[in-house]
Short mmCIF file of C-alpha atoms in Angstrom, two decimals:
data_model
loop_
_atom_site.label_atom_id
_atom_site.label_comp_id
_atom_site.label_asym_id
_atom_site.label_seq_id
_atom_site.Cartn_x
_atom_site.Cartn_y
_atom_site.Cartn_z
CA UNK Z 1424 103.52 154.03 92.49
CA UNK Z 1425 105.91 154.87 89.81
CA UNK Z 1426 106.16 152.80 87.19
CA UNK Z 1427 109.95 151.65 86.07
CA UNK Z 1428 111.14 150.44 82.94
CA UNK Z 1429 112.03 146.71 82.52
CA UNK Z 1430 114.82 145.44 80.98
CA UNK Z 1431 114.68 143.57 78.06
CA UNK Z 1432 115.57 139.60 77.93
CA UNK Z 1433 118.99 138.33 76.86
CA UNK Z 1434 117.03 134.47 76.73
CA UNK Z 1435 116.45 133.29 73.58
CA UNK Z 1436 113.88 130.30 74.59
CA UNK Z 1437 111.95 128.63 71.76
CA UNK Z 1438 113.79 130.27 68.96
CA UNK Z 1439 116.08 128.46 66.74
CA UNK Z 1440 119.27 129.59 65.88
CA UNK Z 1441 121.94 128.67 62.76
CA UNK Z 1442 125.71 128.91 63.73
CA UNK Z 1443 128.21 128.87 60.29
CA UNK Z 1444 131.90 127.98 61.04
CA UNK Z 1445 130.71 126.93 64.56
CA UNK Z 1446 133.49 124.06 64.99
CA UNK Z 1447 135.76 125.95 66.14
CA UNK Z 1448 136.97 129.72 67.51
CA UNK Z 1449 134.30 132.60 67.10
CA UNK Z 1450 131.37 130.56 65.56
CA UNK Z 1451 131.96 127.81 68.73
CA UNK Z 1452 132.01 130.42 70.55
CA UNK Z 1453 128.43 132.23 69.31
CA UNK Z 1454 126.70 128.40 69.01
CA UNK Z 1455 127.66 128.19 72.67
CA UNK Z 1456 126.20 131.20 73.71
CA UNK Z 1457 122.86 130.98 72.19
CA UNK Z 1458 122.35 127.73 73.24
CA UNK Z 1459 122.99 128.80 76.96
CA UNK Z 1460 120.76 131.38 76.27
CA UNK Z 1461 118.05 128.78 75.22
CA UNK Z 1462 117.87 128.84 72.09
CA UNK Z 1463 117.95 125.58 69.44
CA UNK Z 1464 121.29 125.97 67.79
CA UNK Z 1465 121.77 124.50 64.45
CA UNK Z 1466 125.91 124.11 64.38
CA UNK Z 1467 127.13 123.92 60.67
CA UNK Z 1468 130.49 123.61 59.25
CA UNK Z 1469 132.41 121.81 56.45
CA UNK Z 1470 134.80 119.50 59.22
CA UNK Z 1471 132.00 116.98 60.73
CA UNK Z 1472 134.02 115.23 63.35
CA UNK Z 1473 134.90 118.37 65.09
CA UNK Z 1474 131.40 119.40 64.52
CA UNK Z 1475 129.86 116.24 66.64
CA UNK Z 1476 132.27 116.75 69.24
CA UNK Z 1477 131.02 120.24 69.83
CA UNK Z 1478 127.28 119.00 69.53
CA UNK Z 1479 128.04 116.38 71.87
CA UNK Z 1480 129.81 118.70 74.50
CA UNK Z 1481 127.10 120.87 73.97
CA UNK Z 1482 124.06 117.91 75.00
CA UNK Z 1483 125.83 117.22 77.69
CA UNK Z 1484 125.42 120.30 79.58
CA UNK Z 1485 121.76 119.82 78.73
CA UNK Z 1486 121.44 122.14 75.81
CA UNK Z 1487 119.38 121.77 72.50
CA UNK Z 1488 121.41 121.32 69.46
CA UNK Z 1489 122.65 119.85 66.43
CA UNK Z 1490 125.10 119.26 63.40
CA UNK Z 1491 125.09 120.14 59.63
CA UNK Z 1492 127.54 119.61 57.21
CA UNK Z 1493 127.83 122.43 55.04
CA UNK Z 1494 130.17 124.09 52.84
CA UNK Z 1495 129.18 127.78 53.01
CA UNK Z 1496 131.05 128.70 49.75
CA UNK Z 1497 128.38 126.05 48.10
CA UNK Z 1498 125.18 128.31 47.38
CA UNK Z 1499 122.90 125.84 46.12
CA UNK Z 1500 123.66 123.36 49.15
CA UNK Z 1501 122.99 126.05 51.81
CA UNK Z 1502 119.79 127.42 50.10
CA UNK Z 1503 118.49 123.60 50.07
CA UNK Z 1504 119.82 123.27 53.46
CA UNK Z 1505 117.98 126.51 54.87
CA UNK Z 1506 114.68 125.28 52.87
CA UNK Z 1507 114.64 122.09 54.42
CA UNK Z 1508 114.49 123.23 58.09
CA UNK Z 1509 111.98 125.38 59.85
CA UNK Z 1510 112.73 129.53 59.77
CA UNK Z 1511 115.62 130.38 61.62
CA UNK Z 1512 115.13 133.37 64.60
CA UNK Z 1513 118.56 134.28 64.31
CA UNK Z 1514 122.05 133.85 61.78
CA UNK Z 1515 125.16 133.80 63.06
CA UNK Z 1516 127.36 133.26 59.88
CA UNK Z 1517 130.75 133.03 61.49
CA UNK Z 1518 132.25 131.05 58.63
CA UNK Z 1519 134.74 132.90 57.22
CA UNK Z 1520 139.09 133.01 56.32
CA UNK Z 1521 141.95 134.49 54.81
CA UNK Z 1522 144.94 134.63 52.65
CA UNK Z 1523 147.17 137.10 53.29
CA UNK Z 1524 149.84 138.58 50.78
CA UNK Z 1525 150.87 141.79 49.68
CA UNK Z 1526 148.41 143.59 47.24
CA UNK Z 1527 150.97 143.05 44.21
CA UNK Z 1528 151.27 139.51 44.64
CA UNK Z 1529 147.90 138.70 45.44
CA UNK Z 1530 146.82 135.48 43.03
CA UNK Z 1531 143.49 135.51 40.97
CA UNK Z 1532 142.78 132.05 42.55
CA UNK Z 1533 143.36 133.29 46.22
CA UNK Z 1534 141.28 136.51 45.38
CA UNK Z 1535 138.64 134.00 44.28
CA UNK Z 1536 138.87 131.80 46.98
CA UNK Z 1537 138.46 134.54 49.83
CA UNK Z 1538 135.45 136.02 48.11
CA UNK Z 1539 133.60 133.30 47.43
CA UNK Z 1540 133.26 132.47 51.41
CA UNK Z 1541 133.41 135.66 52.98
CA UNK Z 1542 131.55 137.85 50.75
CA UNK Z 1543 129.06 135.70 48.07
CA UNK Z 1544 128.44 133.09 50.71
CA UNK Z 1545 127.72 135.33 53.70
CA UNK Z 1546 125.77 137.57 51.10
CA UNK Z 1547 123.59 134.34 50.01
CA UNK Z 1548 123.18 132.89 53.30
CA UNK Z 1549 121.36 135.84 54.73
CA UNK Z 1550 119.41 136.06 52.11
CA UNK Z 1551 118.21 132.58 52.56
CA UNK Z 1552 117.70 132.78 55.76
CA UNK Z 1553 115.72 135.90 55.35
CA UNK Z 1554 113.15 134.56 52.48
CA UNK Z 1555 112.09 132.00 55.30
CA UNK Z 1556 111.92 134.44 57.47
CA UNK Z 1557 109.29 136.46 55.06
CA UNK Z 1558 107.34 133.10 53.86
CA UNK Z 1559 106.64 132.28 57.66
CA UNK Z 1560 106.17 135.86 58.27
CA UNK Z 1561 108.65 135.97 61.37
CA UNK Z 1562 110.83 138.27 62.59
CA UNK Z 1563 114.23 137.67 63.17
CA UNK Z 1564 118.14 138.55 64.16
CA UNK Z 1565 120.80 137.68 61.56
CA UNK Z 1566 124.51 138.58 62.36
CA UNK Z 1567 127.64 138.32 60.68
CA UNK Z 1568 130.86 138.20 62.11
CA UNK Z 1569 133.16 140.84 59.75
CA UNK Z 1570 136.21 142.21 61.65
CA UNK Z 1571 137.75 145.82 62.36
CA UNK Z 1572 139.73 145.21 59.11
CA UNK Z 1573 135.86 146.16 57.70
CA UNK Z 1574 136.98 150.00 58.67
CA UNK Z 1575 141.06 150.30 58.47
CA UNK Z 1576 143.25 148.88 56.32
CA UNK Z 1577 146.07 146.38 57.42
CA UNK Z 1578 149.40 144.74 55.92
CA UNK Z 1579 148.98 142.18 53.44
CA UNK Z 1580 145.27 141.97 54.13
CA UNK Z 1581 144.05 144.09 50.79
CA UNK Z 1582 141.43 141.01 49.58
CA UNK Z 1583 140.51 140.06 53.65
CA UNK Z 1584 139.38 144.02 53.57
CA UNK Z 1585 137.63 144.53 50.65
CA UNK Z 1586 135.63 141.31 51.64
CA UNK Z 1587 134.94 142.56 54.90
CA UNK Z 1588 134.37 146.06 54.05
CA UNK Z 1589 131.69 144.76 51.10
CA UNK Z 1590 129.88 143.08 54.04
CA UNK Z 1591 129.11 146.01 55.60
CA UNK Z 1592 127.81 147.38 52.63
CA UNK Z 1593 125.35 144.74 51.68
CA UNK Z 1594 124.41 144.86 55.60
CA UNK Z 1595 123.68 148.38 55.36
CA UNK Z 1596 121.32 147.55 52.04
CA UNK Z 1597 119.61 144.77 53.68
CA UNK Z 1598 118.78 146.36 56.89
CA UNK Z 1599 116.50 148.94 54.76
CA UNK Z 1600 115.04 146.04 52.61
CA UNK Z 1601 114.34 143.99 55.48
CA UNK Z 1602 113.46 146.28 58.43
CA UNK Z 1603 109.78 146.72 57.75
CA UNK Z 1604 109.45 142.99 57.98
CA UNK Z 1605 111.06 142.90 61.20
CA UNK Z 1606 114.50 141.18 60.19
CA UNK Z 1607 117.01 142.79 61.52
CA UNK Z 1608 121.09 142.21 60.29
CA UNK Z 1609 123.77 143.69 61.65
CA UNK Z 1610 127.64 142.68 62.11
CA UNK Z 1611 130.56 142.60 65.15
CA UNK Z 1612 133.78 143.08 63.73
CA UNK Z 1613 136.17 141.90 66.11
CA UNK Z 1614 139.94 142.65 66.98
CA UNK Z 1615 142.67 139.92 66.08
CA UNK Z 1616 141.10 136.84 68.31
CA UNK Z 1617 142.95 133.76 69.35
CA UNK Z 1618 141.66 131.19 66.94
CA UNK Z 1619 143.15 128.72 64.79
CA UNK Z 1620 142.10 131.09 61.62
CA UNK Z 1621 144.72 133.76 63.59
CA UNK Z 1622 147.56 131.45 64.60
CA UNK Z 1623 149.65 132.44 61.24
CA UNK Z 1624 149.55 136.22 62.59
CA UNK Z 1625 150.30 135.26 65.78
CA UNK Z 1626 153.58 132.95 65.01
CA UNK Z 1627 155.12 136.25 63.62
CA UNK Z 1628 156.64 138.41 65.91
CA UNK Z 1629 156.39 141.58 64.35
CA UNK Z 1630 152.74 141.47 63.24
CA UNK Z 1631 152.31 140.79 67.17
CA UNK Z 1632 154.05 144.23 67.69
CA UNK Z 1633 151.88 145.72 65.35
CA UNK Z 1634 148.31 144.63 66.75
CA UNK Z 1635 149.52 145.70 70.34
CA UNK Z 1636 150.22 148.97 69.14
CA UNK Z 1637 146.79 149.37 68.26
CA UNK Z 1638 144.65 147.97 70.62
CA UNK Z 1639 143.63 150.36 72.87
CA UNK Z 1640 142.97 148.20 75.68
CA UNK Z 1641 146.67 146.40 75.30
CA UNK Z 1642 145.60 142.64 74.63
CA UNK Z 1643 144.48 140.71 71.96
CA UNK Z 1644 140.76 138.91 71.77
CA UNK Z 1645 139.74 136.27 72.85
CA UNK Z 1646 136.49 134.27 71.89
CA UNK Z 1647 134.88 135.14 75.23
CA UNK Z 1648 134.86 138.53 73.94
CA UNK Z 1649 132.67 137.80 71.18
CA UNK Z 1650 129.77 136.09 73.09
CA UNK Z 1651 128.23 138.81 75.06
CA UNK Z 1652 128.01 140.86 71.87
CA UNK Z 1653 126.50 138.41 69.44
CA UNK Z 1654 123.90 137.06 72.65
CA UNK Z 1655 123.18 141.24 72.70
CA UNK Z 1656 122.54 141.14 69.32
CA UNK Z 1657 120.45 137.80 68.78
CA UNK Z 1658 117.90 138.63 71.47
CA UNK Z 1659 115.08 141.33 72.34
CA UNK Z 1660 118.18 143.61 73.66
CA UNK Z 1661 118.81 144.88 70.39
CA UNK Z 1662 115.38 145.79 69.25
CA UNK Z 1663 116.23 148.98 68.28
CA UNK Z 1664 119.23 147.73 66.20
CA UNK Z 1665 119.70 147.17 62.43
CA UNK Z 1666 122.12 148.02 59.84
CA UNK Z 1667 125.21 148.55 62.45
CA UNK Z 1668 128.43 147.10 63.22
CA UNK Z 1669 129.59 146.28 67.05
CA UNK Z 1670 132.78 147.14 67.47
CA UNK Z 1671 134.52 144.66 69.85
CA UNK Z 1672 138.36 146.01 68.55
CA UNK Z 1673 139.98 147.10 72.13
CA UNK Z 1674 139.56 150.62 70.66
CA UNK Z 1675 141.67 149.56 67.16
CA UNK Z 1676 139.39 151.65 65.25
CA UNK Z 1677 138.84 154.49 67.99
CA UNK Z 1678 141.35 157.15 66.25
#
């Protein structure tokens, strides 16, 4: 009898998952996904009430989870934090935000402020994450969510870019440090998605015009879209993958 291939799971039973920026839009959205998948989701944030109220929604439909307080942009606080718990399987680092202005009246402090959360604490939180990985000698899946705006430029978005595109760059590095150990890190770099982080863009009618223009697929995200691709990437699906970023941009990027 011939012998067929099986696919591979999309269940993430008995691994344990962290979730940054998960009280709200994308990183709700990811810390939702895993858990339905089965994994033990770690939900972290800097707002705590918001935070229980997506644990508690979360125990409620009977899945495993909990809440951290934590300030991404704080280095020291998230390396004690990741020391203090068991190895994480899988990183989704969803924290993440923006100040938009034009390129010539872009402020030191705003410059600072961007960078410090998107770029040095994404870069730092991986690497935590990974070091556990190595001491406990476990593989492992760590994602971050960057954005389309990691491969075009857009209007007023010259710091949100270089942020985004120096994620990609350190993913890229990592995924050849890491790969013989088995970590794997990759990104999804999303379209303009619904969220609160988005509402600014979307209360002005002309950068609406704009991002229809350019999606492909002639809508906007929303955080639905993200959760089949980070669930792809955090399980046995993905095997194969490292160093990449999933595209999940309606076709922004596609010309």
């Amino acid at each position: 009898m011939m012998k067929l291939p099986s696919t591979p799971s999309f269940r993430l039973d008995g691994r344990r998952a962290l979730v940054t920026g998960a009280s709200s839009g994308i990183g709700q959205g990811c810390a939702v996904a895993l858990a339905e998948a089965g994994a033990h989701v770690v939900l972290a944030a800097r707002g705590i009430e918001r935070l229980d109220s997506t644990v508690e929604a979360l125990r409620k439909r009977g899945h495993s989870c909990e809440a951290l307080a934590l300030d991404v942009s704080d280095v020291e606080a998230v390396q004690a934090a990741v020391s203090r718990h068991e190895a994480f399987d899988i990183l989704v680092n969803s924290a993440g935000l923006a100040i938009h202005s034009p390129a010539l009246e872009t402020q030191l402090a705003d410059f600072d402020t961007v960078m410090n959360v998107n770029l040095r604490g994404a870069f730092f939180l991986a690497q935590a994450v990974a070091r556990k990985l190595v001491e406990a000698n476990k593989p492992g899946s760590l994602i971050t969510i960057s954005s389309q705006m990691a491969h075009v430029g857009g209007i007023d978005r010259s710091v949100y870019c270089a942020s985004k595109f120096a994620v990609e760059g350190f993913t890229k590095a990592m995924a050849i440090e890491w790969g013989r150990a088995g970590i794997r890190i990759n990104t999804i770099c999303p379209t303009f998605v619904r969220t609160p982080l988005t509402e600014q863009t979307f209360d002005q009618p002309e950068r609406v015009r704009w991002i229809e223009e350019k999606i492909k697929l002639g809508r906007t995200g929303v955080v639905e879209d993200i959760m089949g691709a980070v669930l792809y990437l955090a399980s046995d699906a993905s095997a194969l993958v490292t160093g990449t970023a999933l595209m999940v941009d309606g076709g922004w990027t596609a010309d």
